[in-house]
Tab-separated table of C-alpha atoms in Angstrom:
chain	number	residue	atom	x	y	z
A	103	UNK	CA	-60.036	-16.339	-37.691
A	104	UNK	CA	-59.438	-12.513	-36.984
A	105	UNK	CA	-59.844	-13.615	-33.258
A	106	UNK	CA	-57.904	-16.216	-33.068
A	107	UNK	CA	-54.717	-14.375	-34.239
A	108	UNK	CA	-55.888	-11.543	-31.887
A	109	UNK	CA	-55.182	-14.726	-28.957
A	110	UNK	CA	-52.195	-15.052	-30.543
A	111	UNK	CA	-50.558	-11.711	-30.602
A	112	UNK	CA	-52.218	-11.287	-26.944
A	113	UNK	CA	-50.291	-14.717	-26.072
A	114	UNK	CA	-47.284	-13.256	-27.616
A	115	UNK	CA	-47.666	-10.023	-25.932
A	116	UNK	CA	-47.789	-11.471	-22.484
A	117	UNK	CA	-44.703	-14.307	-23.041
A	118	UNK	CA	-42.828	-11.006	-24.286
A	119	UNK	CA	-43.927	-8.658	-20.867
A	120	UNK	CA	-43.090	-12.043	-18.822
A	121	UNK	CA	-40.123	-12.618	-20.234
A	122	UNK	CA	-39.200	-8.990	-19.708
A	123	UNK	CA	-40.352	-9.151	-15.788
A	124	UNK	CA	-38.373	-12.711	-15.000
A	125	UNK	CA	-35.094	-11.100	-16.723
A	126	UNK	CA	-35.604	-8.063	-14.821
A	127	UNK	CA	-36.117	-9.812	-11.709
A	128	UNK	CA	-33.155	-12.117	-12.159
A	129	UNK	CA	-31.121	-9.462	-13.078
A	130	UNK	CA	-31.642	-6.744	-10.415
A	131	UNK	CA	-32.838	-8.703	-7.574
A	132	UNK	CA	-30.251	-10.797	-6.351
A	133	UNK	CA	-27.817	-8.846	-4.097
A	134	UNK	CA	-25.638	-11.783	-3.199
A	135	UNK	CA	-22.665	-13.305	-5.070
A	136	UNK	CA	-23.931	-17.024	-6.359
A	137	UNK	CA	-20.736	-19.149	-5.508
A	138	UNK	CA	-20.211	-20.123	-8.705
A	139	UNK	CA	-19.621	-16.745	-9.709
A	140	UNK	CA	-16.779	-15.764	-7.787
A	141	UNK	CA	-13.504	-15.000	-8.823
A	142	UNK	CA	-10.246	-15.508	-7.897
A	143	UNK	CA	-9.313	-12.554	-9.734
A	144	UNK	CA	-8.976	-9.323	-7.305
A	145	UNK	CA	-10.250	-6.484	-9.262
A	146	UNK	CA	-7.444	-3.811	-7.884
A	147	UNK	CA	-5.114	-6.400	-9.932
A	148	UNK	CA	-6.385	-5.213	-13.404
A	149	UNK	CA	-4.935	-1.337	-13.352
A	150	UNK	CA	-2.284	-0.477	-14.759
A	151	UNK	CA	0.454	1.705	-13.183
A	152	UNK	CA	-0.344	4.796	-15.757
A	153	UNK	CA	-2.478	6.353	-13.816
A	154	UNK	CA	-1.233	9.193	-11.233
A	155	UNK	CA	-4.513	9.252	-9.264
A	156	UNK	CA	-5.715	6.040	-7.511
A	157	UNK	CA	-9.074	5.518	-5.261
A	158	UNK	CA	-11.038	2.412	-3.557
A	159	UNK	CA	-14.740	3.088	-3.209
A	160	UNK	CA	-16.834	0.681	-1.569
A	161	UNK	CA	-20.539	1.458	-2.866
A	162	UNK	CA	-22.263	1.176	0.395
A	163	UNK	CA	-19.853	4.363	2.160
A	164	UNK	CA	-21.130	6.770	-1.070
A	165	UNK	CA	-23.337	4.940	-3.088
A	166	UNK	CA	-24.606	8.553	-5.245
A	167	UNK	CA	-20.869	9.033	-5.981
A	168	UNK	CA	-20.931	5.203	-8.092
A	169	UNK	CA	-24.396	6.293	-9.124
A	170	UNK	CA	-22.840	9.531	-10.933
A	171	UNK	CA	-20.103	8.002	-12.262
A	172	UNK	CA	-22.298	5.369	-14.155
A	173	UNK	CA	-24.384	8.100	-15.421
A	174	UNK	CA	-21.596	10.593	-16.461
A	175	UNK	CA	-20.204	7.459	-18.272
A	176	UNK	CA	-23.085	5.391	-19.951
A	177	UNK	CA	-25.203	7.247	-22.121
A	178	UNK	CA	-29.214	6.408	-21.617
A	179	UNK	CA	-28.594	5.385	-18.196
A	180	UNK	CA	-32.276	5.559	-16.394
A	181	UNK	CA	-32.066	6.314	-12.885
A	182	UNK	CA	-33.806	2.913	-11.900
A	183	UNK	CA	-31.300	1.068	-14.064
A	184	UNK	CA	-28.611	2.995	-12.080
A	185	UNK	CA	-29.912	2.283	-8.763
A	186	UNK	CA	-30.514	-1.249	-9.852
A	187	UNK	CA	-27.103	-1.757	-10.663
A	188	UNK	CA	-25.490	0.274	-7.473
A	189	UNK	CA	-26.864	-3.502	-5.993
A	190	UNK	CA	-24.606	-5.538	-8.088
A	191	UNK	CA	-21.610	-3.137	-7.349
A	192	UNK	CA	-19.346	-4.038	-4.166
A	193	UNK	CA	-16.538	-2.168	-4.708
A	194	UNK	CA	-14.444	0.128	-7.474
A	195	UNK	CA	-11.021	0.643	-7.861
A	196	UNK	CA	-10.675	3.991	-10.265
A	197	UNK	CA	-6.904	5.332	-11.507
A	198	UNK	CA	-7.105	8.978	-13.094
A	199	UNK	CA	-5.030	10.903	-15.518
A	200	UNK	CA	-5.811	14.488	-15.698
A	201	UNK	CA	-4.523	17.145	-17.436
A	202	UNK	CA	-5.424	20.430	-18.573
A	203	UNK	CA	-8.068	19.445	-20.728
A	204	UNK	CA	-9.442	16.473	-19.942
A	205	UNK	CA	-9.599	13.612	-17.468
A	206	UNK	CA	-9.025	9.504	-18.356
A	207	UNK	CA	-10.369	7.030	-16.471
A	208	UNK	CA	-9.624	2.899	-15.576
A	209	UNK	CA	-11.825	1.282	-13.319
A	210	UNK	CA	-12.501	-2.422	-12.117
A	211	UNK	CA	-15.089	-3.118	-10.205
A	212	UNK	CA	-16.046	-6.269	-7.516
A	213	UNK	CA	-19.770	-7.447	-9.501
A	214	UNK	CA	-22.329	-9.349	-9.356
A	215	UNK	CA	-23.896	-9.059	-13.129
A	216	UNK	CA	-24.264	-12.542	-15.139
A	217	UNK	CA	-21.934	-11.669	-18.193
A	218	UNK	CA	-24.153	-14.151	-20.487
A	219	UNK	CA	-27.058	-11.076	-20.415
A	220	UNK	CA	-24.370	-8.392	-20.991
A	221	UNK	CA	-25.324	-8.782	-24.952
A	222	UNK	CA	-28.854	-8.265	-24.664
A	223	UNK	CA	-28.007	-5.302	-22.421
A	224	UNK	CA	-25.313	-3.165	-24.425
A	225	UNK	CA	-26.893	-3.513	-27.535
A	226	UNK	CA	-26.598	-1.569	-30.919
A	227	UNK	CA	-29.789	-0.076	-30.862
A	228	UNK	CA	-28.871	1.681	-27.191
A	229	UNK	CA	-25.455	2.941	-29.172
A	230	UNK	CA	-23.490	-0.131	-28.143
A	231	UNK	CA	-20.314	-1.183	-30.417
A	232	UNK	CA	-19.426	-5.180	-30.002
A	233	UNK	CA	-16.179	-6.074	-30.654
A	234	UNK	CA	-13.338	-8.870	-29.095
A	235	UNK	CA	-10.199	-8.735	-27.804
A	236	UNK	CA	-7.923	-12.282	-28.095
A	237	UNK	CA	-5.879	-12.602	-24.992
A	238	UNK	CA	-2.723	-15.048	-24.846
A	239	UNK	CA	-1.586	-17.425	-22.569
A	240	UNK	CA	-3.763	-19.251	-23.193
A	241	UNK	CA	-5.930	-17.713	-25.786
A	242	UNK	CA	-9.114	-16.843	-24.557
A	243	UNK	CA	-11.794	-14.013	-26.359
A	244	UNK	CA	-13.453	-11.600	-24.501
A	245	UNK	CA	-15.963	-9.086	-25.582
A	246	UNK	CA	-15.618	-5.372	-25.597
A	247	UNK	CA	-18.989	-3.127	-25.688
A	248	UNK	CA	-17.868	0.416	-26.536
A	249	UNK	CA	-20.092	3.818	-26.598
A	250	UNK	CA	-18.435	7.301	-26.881
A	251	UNK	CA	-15.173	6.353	-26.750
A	252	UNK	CA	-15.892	4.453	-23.316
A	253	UNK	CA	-15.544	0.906	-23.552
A	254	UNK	CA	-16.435	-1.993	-20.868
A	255	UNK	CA	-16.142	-5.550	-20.724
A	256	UNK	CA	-17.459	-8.084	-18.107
A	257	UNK	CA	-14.368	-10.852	-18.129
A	258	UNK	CA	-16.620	-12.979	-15.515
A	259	UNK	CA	-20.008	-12.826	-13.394
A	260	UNK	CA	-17.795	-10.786	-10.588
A	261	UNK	CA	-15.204	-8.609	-12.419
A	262	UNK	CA	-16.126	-5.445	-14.828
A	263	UNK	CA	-13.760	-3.257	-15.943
A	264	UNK	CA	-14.162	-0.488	-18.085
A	265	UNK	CA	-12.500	2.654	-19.435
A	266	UNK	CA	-8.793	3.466	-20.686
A	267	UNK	CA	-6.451	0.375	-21.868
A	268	UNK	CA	-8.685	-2.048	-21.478
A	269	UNK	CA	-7.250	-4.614	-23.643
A	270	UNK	CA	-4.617	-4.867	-20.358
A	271	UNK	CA	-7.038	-5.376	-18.308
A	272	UNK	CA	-8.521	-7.969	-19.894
A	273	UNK	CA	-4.793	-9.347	-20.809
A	274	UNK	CA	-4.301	-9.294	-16.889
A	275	UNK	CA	-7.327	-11.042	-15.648
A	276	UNK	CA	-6.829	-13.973	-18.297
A	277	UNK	CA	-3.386	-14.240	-17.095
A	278	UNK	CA	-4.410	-14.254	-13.548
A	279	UNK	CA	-7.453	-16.459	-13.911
A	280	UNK	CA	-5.705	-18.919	-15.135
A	281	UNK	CA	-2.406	-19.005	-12.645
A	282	UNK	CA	-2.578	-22.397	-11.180
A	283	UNK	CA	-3.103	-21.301	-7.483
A	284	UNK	CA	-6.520	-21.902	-5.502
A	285	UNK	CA	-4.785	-18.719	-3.107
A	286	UNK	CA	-4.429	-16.022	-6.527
A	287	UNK	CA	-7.157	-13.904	-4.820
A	288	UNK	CA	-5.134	-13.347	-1.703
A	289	UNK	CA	-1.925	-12.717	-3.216
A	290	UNK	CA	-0.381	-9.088	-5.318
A	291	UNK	CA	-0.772	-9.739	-9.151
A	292	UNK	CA	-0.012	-6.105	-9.751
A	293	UNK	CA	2.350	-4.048	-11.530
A	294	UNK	CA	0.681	-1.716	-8.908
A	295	UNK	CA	3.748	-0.659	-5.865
A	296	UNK	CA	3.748	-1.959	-3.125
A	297	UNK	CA	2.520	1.129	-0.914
A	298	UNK	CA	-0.154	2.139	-3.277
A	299	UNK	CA	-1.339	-1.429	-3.670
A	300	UNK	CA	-1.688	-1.969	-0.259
A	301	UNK	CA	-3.364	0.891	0.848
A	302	UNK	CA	-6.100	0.482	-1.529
A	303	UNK	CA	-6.498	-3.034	-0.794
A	304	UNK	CA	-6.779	-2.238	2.524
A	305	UNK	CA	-9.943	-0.560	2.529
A	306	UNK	CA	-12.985	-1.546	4.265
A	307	UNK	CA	-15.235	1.029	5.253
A	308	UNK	CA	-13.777	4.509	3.756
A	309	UNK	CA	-12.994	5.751	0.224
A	310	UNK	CA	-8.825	5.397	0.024
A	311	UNK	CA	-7.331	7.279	-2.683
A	312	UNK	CA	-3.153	7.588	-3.129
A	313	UNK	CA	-1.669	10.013	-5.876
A	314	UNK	CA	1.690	10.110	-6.958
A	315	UNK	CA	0.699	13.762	-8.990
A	316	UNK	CA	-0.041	15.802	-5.471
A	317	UNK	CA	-0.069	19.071	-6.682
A	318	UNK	CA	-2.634	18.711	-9.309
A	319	UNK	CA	-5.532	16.597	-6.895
A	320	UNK	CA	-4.307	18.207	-4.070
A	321	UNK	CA	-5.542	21.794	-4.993
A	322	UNK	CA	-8.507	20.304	-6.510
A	323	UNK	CA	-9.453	18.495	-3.518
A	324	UNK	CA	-9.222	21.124	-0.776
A	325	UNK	CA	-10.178	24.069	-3.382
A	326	UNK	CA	-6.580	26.093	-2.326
A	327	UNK	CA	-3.858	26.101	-4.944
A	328	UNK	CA	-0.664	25.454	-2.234
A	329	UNK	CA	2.905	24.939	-3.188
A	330	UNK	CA	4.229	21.821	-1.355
A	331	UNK	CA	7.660	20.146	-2.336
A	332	UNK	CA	5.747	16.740	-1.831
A	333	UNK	CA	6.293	13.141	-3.262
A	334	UNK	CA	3.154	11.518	-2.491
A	335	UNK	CA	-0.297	12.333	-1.114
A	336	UNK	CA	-2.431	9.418	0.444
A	337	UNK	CA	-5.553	9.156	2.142
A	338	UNK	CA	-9.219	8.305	3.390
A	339	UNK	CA	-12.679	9.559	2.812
A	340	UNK	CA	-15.805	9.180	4.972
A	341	UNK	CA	-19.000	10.237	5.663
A	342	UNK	CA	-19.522	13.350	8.178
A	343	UNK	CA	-21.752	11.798	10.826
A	344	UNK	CA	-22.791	15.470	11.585
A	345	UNK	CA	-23.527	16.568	7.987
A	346	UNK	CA	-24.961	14.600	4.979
A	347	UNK	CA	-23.516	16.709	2.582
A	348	UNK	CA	-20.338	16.829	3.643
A	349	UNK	CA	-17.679	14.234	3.911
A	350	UNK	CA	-14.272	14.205	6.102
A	351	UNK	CA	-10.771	13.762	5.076
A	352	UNK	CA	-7.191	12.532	6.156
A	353	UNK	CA	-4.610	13.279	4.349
A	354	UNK	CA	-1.044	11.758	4.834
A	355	UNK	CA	2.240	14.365	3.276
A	356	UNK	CA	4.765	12.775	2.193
A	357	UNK	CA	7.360	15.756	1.949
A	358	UNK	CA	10.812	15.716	-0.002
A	359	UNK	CA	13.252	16.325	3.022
A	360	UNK	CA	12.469	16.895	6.984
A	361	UNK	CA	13.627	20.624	6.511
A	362	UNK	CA	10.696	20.958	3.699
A	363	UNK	CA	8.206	18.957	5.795
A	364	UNK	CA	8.942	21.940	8.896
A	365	UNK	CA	7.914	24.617	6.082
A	366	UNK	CA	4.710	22.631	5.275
A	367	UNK	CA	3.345	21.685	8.449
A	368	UNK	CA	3.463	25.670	8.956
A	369	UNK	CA	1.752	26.277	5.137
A	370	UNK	CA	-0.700	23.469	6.375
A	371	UNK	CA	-1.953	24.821	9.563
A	372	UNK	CA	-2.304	27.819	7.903
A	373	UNK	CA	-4.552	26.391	4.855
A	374	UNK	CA	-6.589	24.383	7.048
A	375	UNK	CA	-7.108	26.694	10.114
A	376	UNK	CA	-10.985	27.334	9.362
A	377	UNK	CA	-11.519	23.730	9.593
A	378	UNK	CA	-9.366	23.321	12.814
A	379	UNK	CA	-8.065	19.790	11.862
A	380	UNK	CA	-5.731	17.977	13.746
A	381	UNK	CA	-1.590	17.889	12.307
A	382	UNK	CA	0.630	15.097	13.508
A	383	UNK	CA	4.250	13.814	12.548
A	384	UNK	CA	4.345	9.931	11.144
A	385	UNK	CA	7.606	10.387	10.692
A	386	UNK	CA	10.735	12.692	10.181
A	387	UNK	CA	8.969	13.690	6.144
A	388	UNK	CA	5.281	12.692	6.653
A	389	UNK	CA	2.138	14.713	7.940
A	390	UNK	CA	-1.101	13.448	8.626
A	391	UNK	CA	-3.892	15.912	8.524
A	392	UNK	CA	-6.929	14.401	9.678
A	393	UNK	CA	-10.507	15.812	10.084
A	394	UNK	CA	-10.697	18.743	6.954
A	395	UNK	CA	-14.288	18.814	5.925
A	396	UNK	CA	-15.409	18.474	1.925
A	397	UNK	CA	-18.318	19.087	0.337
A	398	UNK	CA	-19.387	16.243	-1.577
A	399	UNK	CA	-20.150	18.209	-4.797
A	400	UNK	CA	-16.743	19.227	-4.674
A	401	UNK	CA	-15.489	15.286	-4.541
A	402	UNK	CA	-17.924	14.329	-7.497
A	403	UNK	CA	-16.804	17.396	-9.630
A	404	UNK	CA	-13.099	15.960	-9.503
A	405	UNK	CA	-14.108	12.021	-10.225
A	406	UNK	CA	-17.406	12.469	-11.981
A	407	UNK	CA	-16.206	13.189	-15.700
């Protein structure tokens, strides 16, 4: 008798460690997006416009920057489970606040994670607090997993979005989702502007990142507290083919008035002369300074949180 419940629990044992390898398998193996679990929802769509700090990251330019953020973010994360994941991320669309003491984040991110596991995932035991959120038109329940004070929801097998008001994210995607158009992915759903919209959308093979704040990022990014009379700050971020720890930007300045824009370009090329980048006119207010060099620590202290 004793042995035959020893077969048992050894039967048990191994349907439990199988079970456990298939999921994990299923889970984290499959890099491309099933067809049935693609949306028509574009992920940029689900921020709000309360942000003053906006970037696109495709994973594959800077994977270790996703990698951090997940970490900095999700308590417990193993660095397996985070490299796991970075295969199931395409691309994140982040909007900051910062202020003196602290730093918000929204992001929505382009996924490949089957929501129906997300419960056996975030659970209670791991410090995971379920709750829903009702949407309207029409009304549709989603779940909310919270931790910290950072909450995240999966509203389908391709979109995840996670951080500050997320309840409007969520509110947006069920509003999109279900917009009788077979085209919503292509078009703007976005309470995003134009220009900033756009630009991130844009993206393919570079970080993009647009503030309408420029004096806060802009002395964070380039280390050098400068006075510029500026109204917006856009740009790109890529990897520096001649140094792995150090990436490359382009900024664009988009100054107040042409006679403040002459004052800059001189404040500039003054700033940026160790770095010898190139300065050129766009147009009668904007500057585009292209090739400064950054370490990457520096970029992950300012989005990392």
């Amino acid at each position: 008798m004793q042995k035959l419940n020893s077969t048992k629990k050894g039967l048990s044992l191994i349907k439990k460690v199988t079970f456990l390898s298939l999921f994990s398998i299923f889970f984290f193996s499959c890099k491309s997006l099933p067809e049935n679990s693609k949306s028509k929802v574009n992920s940029l769509d689900l921020l709000d416009y309360s942000n003053n700090f906006y970037l696109s990251i495709p994973t594959k330019v800077d994977p270790d920057l996703i990698k951090r953020i997940l970490q900095s973010n999700v308590n417990g994360l193993s660095e397996s489970d985070a490299d796991s994941l970075l295969e199931r991320i395409d691309r994140t669309y982040i909007g900051l606040t910062r202020n003196y003491k602290s730093t918000k984040i929204q992001a929505a991110a382009d996924v490949n994670i089957p929501k129906k596991y997300i419960p056996s995932i975030l659970t209670a035991k791991k410090g995971w607090e379920k709750s829903s959120f009702n949407a309207i038109n029409p009304d549709t329940k989603y779940d909310i997993f919270t931790q910290n004070n950072m909450a995240i929801s999966f509203p389908s097998n391709a979109n995840c979005c996670f951080g500050e008001n997320i309840e409007y994210m969520l509110q947006q995607y069920n509003e999109i989702y279900n917009t009788p158009s077979d085209s919503v992915i292509n078009e703007k759903n976005s309470e995003l502007p134009d220009e900033i919209y756009n630009w991130l959308s844009e993206s393919k093979d570079v970080i993009r990142f647009f503030t309408i704040n420029p004096q806060t990022y802009l002395s964070m990014l380039i280390g050098t507290n400068i006075n510029l009379q500026l109204i917006n700050v856009w740009g790109e971020i890529k990897p520096d083919p001649t140094n792995s720890k150090m990436l490359l930007l382009d900024f664009s300045f988009e100054f107040k008035s042409e006679l403040v824009k002459k004052a800059g370009q001189a404040l500039l090329s003054y700033t940026f002369a160790l770095t010898n980048p190139e300065i050129t006119s766009e147009s009668a207010t904007v500057l585009k300074v292209s090739g400064i060099q950054l370490p990457k620590e520096q970029l992950y202290k300012i989005l990392v949180l």
